[in-house]
PDB file of C-alpha atoms in Angstrom:
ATOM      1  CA  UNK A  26     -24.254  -4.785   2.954  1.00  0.00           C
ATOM      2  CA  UNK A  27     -25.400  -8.125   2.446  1.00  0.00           C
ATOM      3  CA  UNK A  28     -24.008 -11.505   3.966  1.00  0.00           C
ATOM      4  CA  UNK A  29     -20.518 -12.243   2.865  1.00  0.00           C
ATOM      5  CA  UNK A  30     -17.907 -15.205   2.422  1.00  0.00           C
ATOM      6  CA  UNK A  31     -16.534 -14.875   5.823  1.00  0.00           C
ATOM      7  CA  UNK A  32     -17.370 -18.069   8.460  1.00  0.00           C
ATOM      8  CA  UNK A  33     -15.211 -16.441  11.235  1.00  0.00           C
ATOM      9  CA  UNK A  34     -17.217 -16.757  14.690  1.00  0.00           C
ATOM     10  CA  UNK A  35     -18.531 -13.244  15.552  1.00  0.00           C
ATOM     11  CA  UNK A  36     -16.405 -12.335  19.216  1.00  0.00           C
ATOM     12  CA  UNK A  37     -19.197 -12.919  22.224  1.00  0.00           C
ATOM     13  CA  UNK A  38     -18.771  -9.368  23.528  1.00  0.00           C
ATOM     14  CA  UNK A  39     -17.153  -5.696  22.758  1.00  0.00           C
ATOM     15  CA  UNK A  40     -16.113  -2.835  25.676  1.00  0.00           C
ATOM     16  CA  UNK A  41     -13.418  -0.373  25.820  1.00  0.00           C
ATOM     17  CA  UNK A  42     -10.807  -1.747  27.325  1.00  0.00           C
ATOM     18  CA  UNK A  43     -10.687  -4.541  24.419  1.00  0.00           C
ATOM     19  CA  UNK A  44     -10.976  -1.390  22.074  1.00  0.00           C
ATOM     20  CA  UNK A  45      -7.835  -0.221  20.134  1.00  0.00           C
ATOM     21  CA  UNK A  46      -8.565   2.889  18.130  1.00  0.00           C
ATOM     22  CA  UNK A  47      -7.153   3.635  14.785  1.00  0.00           C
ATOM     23  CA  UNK A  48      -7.423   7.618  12.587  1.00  0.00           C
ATOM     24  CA  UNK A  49      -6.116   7.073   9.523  1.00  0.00           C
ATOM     25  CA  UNK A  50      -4.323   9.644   8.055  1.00  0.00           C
ATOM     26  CA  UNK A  51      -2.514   7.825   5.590  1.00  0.00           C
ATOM     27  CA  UNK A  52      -3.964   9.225   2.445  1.00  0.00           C
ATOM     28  CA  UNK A  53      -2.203  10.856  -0.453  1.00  0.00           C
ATOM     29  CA  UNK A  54      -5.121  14.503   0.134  1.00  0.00           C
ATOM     30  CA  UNK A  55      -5.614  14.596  -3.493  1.00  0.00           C
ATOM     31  CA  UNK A  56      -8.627  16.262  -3.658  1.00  0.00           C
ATOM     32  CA  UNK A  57      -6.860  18.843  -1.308  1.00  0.00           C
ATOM     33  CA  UNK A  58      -3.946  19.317  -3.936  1.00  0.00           C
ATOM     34  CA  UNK A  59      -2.045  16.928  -2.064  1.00  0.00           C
ATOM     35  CA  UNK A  60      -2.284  18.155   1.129  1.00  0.00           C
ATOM     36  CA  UNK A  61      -2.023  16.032   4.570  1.00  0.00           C
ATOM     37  CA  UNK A  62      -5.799  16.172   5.549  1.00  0.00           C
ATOM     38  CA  UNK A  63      -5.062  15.265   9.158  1.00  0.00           C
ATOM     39  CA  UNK A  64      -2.656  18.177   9.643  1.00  0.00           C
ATOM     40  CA  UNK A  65      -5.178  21.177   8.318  1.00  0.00           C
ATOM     41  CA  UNK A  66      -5.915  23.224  11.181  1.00  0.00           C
ATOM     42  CA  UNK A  67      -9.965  23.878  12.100  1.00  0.00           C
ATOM     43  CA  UNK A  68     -10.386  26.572  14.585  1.00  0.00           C
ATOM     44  CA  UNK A  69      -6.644  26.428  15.279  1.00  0.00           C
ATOM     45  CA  UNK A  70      -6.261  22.639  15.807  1.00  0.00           C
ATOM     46  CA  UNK A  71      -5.431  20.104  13.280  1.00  0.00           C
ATOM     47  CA  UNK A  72      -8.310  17.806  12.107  1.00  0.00           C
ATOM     48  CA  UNK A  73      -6.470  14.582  13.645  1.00  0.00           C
ATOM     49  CA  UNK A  74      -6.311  16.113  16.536  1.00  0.00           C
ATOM     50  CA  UNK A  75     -10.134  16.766  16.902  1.00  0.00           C
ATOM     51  CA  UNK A  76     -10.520  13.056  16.009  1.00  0.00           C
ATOM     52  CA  UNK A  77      -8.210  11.992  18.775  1.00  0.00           C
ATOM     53  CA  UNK A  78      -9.546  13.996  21.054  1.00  0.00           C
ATOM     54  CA  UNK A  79     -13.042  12.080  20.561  1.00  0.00           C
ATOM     55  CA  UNK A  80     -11.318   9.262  20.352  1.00  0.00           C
ATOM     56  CA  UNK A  81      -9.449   8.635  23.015  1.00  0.00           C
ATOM     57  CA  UNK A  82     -11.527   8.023  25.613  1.00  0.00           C
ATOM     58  CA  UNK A  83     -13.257   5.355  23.804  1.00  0.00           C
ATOM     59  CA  UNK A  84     -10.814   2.794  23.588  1.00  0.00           C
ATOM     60  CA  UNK A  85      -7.453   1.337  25.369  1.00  0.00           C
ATOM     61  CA  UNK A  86      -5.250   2.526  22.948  1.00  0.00           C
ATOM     62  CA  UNK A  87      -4.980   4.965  20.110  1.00  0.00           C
ATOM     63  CA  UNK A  88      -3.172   4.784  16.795  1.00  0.00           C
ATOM     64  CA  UNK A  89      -2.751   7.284  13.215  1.00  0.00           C
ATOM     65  CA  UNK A  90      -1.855   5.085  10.441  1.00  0.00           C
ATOM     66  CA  UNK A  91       0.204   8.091   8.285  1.00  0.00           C
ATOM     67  CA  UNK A  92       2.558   7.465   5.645  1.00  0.00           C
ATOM     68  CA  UNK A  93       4.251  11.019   5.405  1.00  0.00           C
ATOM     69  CA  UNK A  94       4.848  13.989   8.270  1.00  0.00           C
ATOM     70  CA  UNK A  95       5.213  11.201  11.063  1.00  0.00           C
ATOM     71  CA  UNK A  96       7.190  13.373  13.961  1.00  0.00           C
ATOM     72  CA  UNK A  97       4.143  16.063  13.298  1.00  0.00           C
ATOM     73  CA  UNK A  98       1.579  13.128  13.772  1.00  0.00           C
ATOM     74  CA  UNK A  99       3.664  11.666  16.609  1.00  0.00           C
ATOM     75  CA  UNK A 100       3.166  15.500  18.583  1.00  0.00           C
ATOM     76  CA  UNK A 101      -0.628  14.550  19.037  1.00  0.00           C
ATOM     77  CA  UNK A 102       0.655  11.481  21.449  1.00  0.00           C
ATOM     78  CA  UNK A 103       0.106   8.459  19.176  1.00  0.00           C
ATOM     79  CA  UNK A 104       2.317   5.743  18.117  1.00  0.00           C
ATOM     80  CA  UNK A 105       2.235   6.646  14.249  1.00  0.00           C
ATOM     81  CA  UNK A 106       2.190   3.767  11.639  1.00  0.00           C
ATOM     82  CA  UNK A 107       3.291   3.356   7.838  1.00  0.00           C
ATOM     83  CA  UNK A 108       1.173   1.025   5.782  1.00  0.00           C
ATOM     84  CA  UNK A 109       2.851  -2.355   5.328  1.00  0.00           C
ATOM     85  CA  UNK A 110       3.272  -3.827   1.783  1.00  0.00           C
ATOM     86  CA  UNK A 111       0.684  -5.507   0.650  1.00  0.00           C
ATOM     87  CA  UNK A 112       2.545  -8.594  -0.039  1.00  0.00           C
ATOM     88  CA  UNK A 113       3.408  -8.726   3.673  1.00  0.00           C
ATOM     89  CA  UNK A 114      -0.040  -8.562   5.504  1.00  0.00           C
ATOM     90  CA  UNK A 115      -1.354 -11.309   7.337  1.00  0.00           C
ATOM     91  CA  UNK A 116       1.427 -13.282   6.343  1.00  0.00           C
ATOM     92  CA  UNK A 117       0.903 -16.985   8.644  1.00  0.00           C
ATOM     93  CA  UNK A 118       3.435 -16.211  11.412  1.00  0.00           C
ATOM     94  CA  UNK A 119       6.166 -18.585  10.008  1.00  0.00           C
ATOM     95  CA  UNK A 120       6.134 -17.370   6.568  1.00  0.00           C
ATOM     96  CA  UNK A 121       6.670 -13.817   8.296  1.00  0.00           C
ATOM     97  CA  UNK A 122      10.248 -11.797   7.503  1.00  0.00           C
ATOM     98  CA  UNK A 123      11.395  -9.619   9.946  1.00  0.00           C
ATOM     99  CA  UNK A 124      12.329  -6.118   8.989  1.00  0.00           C
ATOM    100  CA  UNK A 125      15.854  -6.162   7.110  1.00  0.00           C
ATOM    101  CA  UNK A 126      17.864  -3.916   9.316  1.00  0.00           C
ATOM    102  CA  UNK A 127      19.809  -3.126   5.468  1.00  0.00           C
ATOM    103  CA  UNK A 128      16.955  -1.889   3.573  1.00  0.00           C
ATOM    104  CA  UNK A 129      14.808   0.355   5.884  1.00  0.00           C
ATOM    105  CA  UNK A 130      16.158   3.731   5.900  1.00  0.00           C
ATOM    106  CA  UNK A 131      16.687   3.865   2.039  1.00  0.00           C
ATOM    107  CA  UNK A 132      13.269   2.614   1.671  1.00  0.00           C
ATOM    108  CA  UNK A 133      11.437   4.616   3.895  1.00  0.00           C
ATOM    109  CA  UNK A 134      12.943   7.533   2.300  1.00  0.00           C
ATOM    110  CA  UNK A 135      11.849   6.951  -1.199  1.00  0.00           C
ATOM    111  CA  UNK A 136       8.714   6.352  -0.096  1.00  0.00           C
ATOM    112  CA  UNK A 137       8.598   9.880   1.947  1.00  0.00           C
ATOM    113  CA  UNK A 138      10.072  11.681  -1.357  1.00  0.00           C
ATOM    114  CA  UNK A 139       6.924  10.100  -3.716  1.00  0.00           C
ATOM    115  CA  UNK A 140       5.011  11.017  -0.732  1.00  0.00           C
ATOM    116  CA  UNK A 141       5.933  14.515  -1.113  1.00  0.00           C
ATOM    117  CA  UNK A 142       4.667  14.827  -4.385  1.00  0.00           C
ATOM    118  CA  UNK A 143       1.965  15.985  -6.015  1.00  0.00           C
ATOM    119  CA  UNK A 144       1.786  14.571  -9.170  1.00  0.00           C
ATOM    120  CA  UNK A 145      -1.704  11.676  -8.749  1.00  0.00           C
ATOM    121  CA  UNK A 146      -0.564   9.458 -11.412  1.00  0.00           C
ATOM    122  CA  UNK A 147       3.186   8.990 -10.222  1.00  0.00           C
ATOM    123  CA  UNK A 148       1.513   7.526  -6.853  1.00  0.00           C
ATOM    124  CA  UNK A 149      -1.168   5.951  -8.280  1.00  0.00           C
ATOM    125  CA  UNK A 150       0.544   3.926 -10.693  1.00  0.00           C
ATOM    126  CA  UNK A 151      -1.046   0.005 -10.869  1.00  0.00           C
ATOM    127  CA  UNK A 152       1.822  -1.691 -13.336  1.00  0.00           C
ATOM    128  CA  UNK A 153       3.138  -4.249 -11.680  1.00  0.00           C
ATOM    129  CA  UNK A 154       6.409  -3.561 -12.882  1.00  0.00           C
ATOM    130  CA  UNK A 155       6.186  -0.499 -10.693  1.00  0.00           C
ATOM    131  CA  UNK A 156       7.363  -0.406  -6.886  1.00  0.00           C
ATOM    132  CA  UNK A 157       4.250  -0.487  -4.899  1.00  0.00           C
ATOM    133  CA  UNK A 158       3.379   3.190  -4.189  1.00  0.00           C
ATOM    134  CA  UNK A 159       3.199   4.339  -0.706  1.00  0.00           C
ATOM    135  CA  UNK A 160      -0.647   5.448  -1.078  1.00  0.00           C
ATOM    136  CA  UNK A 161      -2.226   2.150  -1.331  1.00  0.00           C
ATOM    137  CA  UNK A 162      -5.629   3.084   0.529  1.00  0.00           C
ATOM    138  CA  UNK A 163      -7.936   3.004   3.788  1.00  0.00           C
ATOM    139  CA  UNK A 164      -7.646  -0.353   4.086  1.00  0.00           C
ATOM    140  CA  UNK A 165      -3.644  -0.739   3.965  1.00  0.00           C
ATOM    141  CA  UNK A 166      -4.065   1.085   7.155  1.00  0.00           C
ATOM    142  CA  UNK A 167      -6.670  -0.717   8.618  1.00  0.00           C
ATOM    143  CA  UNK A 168      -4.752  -4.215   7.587  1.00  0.00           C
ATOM    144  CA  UNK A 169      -1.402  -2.573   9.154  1.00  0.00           C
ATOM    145  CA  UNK A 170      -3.107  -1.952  12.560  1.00  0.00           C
ATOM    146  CA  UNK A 171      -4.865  -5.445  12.275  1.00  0.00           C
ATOM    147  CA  UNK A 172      -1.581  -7.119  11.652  1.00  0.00           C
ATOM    148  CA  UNK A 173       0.473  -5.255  14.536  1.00  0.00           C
ATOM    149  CA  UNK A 174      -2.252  -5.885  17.430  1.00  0.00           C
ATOM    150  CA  UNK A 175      -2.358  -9.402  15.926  1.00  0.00           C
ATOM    151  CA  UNK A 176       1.315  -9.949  15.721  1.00  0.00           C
ATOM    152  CA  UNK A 177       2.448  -8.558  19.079  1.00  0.00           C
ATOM    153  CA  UNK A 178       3.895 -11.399  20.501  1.00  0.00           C
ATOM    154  CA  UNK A 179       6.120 -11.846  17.972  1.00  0.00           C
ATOM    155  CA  UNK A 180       7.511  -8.164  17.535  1.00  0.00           C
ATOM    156  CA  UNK A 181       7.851  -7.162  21.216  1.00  0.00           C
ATOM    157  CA  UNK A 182      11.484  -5.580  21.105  1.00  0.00           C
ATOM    158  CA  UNK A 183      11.780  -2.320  19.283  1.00  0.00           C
ATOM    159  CA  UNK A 184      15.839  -2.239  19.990  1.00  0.00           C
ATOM    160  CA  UNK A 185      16.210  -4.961  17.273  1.00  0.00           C
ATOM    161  CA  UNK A 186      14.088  -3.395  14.395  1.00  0.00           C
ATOM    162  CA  UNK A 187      15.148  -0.804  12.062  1.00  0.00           C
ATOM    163  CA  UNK A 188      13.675   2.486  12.881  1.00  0.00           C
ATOM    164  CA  UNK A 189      10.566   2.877  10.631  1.00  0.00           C
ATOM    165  CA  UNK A 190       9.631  -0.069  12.664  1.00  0.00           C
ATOM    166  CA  UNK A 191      10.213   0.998  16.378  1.00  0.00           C
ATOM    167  CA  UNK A 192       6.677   3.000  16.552  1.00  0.00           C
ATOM    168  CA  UNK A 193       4.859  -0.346  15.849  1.00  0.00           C
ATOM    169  CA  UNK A 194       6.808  -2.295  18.018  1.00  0.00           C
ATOM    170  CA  UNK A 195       6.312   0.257  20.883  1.00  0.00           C
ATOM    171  CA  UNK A 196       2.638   0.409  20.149  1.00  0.00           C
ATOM    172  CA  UNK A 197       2.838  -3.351  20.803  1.00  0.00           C
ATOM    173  CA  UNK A 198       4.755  -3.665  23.669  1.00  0.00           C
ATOM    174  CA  UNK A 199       1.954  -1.501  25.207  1.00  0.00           C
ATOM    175  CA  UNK A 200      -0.832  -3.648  24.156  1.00  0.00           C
ATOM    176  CA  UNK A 201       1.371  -6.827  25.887  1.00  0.00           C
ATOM    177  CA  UNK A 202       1.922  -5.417  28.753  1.00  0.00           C
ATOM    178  CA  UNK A 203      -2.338  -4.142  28.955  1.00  0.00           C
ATOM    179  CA  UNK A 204      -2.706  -7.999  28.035  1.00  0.00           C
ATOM    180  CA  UNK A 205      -0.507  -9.428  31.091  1.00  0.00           C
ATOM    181  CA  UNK A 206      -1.865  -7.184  33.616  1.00  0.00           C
ATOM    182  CA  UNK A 207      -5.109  -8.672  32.735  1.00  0.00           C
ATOM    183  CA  UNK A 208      -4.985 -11.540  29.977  1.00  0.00           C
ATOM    184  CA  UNK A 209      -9.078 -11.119  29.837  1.00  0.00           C
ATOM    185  CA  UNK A 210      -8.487  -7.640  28.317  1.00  0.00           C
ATOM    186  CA  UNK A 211      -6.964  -8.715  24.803  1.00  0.00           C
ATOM    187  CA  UNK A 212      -7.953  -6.435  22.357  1.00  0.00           C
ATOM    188  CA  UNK A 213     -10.265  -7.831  20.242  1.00  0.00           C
ATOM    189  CA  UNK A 214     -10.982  -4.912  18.199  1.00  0.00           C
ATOM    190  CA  UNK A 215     -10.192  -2.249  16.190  1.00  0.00           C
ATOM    191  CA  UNK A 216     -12.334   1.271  16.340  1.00  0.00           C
ATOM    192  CA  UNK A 217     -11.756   3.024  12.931  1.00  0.00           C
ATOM    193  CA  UNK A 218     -12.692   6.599  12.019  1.00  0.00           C
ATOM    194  CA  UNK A 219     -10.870   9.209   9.097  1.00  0.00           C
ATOM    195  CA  UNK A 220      -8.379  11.863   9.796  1.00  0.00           C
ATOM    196  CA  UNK A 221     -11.052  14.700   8.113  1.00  0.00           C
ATOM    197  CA  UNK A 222     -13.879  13.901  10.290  1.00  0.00           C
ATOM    198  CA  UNK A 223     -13.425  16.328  13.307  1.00  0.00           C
ATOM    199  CA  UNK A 224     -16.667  16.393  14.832  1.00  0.00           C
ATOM    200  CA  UNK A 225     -17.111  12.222  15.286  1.00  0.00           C
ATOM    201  CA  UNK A 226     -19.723  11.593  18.046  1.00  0.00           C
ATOM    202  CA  UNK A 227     -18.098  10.814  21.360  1.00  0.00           C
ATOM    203  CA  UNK A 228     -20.178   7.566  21.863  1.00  0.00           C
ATOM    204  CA  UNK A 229     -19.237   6.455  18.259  1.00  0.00           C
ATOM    205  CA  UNK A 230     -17.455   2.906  19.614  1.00  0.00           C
ATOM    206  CA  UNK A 231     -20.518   2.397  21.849  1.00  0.00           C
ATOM    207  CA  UNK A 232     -23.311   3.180  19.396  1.00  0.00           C
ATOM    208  CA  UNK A 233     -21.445   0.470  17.550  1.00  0.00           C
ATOM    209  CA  UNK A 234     -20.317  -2.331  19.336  1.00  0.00           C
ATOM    210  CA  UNK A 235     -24.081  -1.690  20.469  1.00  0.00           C
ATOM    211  CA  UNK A 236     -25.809  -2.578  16.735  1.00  0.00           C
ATOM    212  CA  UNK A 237     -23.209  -5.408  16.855  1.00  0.00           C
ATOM    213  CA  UNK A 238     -24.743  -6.895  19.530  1.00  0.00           C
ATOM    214  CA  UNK A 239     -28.428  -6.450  18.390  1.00  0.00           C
ATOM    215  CA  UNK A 240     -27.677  -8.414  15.039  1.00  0.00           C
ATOM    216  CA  UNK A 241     -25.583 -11.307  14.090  1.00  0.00           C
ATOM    217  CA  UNK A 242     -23.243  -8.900  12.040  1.00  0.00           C
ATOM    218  CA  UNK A 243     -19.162  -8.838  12.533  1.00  0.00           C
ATOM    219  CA  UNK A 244     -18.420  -5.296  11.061  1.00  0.00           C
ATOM    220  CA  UNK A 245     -20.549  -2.440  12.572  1.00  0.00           C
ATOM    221  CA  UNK A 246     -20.248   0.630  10.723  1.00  0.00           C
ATOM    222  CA  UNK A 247     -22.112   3.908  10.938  1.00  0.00           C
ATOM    223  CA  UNK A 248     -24.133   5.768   8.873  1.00  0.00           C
ATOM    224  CA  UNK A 249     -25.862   9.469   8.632  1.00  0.00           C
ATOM    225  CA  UNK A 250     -29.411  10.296   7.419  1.00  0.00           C
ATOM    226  CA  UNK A 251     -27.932  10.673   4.011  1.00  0.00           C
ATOM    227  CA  UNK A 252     -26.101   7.978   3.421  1.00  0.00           C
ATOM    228  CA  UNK A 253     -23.438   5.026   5.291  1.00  0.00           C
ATOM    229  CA  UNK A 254     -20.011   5.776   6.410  1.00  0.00           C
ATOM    230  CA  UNK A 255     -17.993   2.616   5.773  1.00  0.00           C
ATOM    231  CA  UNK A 256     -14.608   3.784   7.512  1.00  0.00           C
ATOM    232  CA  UNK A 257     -16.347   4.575  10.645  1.00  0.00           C
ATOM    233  CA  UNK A 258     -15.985   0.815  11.573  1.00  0.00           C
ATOM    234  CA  UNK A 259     -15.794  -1.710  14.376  1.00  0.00           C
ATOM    235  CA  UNK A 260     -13.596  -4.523  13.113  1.00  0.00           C
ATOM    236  CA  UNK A 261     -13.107  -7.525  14.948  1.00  0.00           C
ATOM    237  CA  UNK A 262      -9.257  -7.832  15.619  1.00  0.00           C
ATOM    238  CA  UNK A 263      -9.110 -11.635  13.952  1.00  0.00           C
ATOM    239  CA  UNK A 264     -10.405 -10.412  10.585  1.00  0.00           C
ATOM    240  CA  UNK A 265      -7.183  -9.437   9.879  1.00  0.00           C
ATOM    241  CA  UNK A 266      -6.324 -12.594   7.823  1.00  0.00           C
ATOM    242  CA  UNK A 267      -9.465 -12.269   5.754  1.00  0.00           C
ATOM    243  CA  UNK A 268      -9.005  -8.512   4.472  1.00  0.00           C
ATOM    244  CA  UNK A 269      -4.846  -9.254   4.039  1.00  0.00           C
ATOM    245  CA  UNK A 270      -5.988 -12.171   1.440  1.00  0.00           C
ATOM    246  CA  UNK A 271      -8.694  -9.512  -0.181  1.00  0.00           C
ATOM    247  CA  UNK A 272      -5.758  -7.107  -0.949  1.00  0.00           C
ATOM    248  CA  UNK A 273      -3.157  -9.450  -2.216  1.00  0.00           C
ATOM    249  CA  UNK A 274      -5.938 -10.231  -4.816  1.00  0.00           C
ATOM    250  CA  UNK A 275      -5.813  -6.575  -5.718  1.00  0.00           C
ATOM    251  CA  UNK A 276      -8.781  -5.138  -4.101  1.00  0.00           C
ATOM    252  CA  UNK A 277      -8.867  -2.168  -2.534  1.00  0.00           C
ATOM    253  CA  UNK A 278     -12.768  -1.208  -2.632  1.00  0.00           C
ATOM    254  CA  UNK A 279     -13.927  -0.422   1.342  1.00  0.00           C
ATOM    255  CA  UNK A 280     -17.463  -1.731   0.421  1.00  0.00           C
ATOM    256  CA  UNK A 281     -16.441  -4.734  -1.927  1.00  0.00           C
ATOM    257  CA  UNK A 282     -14.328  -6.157   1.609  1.00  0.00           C
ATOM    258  CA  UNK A 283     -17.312  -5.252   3.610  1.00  0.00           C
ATOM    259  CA  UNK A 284     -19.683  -7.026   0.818  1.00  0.00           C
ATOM    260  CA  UNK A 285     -17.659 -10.048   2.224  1.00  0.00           C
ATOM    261  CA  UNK A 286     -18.866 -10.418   5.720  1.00  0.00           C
ATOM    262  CA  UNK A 287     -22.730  -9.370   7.581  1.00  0.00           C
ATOM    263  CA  UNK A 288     -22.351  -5.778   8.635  1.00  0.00           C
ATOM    264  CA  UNK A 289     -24.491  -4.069  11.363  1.00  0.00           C
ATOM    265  CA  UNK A 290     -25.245   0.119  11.189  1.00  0.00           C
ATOM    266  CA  UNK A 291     -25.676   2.395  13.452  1.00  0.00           C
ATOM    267  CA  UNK A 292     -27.172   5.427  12.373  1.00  0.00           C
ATOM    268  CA  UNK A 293     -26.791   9.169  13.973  1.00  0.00           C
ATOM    269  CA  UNK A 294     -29.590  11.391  12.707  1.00  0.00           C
ATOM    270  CA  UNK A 295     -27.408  14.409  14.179  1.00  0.00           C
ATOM    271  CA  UNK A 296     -28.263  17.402  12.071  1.00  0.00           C
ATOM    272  CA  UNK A 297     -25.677  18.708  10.822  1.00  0.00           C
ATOM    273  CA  UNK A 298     -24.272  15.133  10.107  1.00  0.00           C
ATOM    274  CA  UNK A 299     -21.151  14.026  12.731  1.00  0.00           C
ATOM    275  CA  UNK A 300     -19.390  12.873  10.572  1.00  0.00           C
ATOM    276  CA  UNK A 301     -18.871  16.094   8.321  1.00  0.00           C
ATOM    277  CA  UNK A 302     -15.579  15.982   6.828  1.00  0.00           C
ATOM    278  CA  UNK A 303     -13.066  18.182   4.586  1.00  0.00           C
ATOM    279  CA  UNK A 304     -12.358  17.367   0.837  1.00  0.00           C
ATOM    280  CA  UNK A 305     -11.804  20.716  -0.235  1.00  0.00           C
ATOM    281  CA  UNK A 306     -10.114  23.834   1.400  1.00  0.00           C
ATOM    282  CA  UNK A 307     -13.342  25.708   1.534  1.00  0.00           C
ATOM    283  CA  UNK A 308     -14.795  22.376   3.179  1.00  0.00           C
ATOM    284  CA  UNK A 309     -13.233  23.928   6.601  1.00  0.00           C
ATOM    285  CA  UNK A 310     -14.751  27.124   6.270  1.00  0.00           C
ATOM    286  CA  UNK A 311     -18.126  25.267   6.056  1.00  0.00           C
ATOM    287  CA  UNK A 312     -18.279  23.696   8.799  1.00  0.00           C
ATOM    288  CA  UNK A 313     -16.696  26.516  11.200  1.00  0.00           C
ATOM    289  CA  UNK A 314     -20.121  28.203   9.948  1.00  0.00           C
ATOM    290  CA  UNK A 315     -22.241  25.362  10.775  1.00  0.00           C
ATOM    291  CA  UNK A 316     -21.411  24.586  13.587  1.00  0.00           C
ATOM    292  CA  UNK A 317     -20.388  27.862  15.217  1.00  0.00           C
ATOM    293  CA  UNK A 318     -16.958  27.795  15.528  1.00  0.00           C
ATOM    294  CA  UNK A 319     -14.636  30.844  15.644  1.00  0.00           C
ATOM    295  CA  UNK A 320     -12.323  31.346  12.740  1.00  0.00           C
TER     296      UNK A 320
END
């Protein structure tokens, strides 16, 4: 990655309880025939669930950013988030709409029937005459989580937002009441890993935040001997702003928002690679054998 456009301050320091964590599940599984990735079972567990479990204890809170098969998400203990519109993130606070307690549940379900299907080009559509399809990429998710740890303050009351709303608003009334039992714990950042990648190391966030503070980078992401793994990140929570202006101007390239700021890697020369993960149904099978696993 080389040095970017970004002049935000780097934050002084990075440790778990400042951590949220963030699987992101939201994808449309097309190279799984449209399959939700996160809900495929390995060795009788489904692959979010492996990620959460690794997870977890890494950070103060844990979020899935999924836009289809919420309640089944919602099961592994997670408030569950639905990418924003792009249009909408990291919005200055006064030029922010609330949820329209009109729209929401017509919305939400067209966006769960185009969800449901598995036709590529209906969801991948990019005419602007065209509704914004509901599979917009990794970093919708990653923007959605920035704005909503960002934004707490603001949304605190689930009872007045419509309900595809309530799960972020719970997720921040959590995070403000963490914040005033101890105001010095503010999260400050965001711990990012894919749905698909069961066997994450469980010192991933540390390994991290600890190339962060060996360089003068903001992003840390990680990397294998073969090559980096971009969405395996540690964000800093006020970047937010930065990557909601990259998407309004239509980009949607992980690396070409990373190209924007210095980025620190860590690198786990684990053999097989930790960060194995399933594209294809026979994917699953492959790493069960690798790694020993029963069927």
């Amino acid at each position: 990655m080389r040095p970017g456009r970004s002049s935000d301050s780097r934050p002084e320091r990075c440790c778990a309880d400042q951590v949220v964590g963030l699987i992101l599940a939201g994808g449309a599984g097309r190279r799984m025939g449209g399959v939700d990735k996160g809900l495929v079972e390995l060795a009788g567990r489904p692959l979010a669930q492996w990620v959460a479990e690794a997870l977890r204890p890494q950070v103060a809170q844990l979020l899935i950013s999924a836009n289809r098969h919420r309640e089944d998400y919602a099961r592994l203990g997670c408030p569950v988030l639905s990418d924003r519109s792009i249009g909408d993130l990291s919005a200055p606070a006064g030029d922010r709409q609330p949820p329209s307690a009109a729209e929401p549940d017509a919305r939400l379900k067209a966006r769960q029937d185009v969800a449901h299907r598995s036709d590529p080009s209906a969801a991948g559509t990019t005419d602007p005459s065209h509704q914004e399809p509901p599979f917009q990429g990794p970093l919708a998710g990653i923007a959605t989580a920035l704005d909503l740890i960002a934004t707490w303050p603001q949304e605190r009351s689930p009872a007045r937002l419509p309900a595809q709303a309530q799960a972020q608003a719970q997720a921040q009334t959590r995070l403000a009441d963490q914040m005033q039992r101890d105001p010095a714990a503010a999260p400050g950042w965001l711990l990012v890993s894919p749905c698909d990648t069961p066997l994450i190391p469980h010192n991933l966030g540390a390994r991290l935040a600890t190339a962060l503070a060996a360089s003068q980078a903001r992003i840390a992401i990680a990397a294998d001997q073969e090559r980096s793994q971009p969405l395996h990140a540690l964000i800093p929570v006020d970047s937010g702003a930065d990557l909601g202006v990259y998407l309004r101007g239509g980009g949607r390239s992980v690396l070409g928002w990373l190209a924007r700021h210095r980025v620190a890697i860590a690198t786990f020369e684990q053999i097989p690679s930790p960060f194995l993960n399933l594209n294809r149904p026979e994917d699953a099978r492959r790493i069960q054998a690798q790694l020993g696993l029963g069927p």
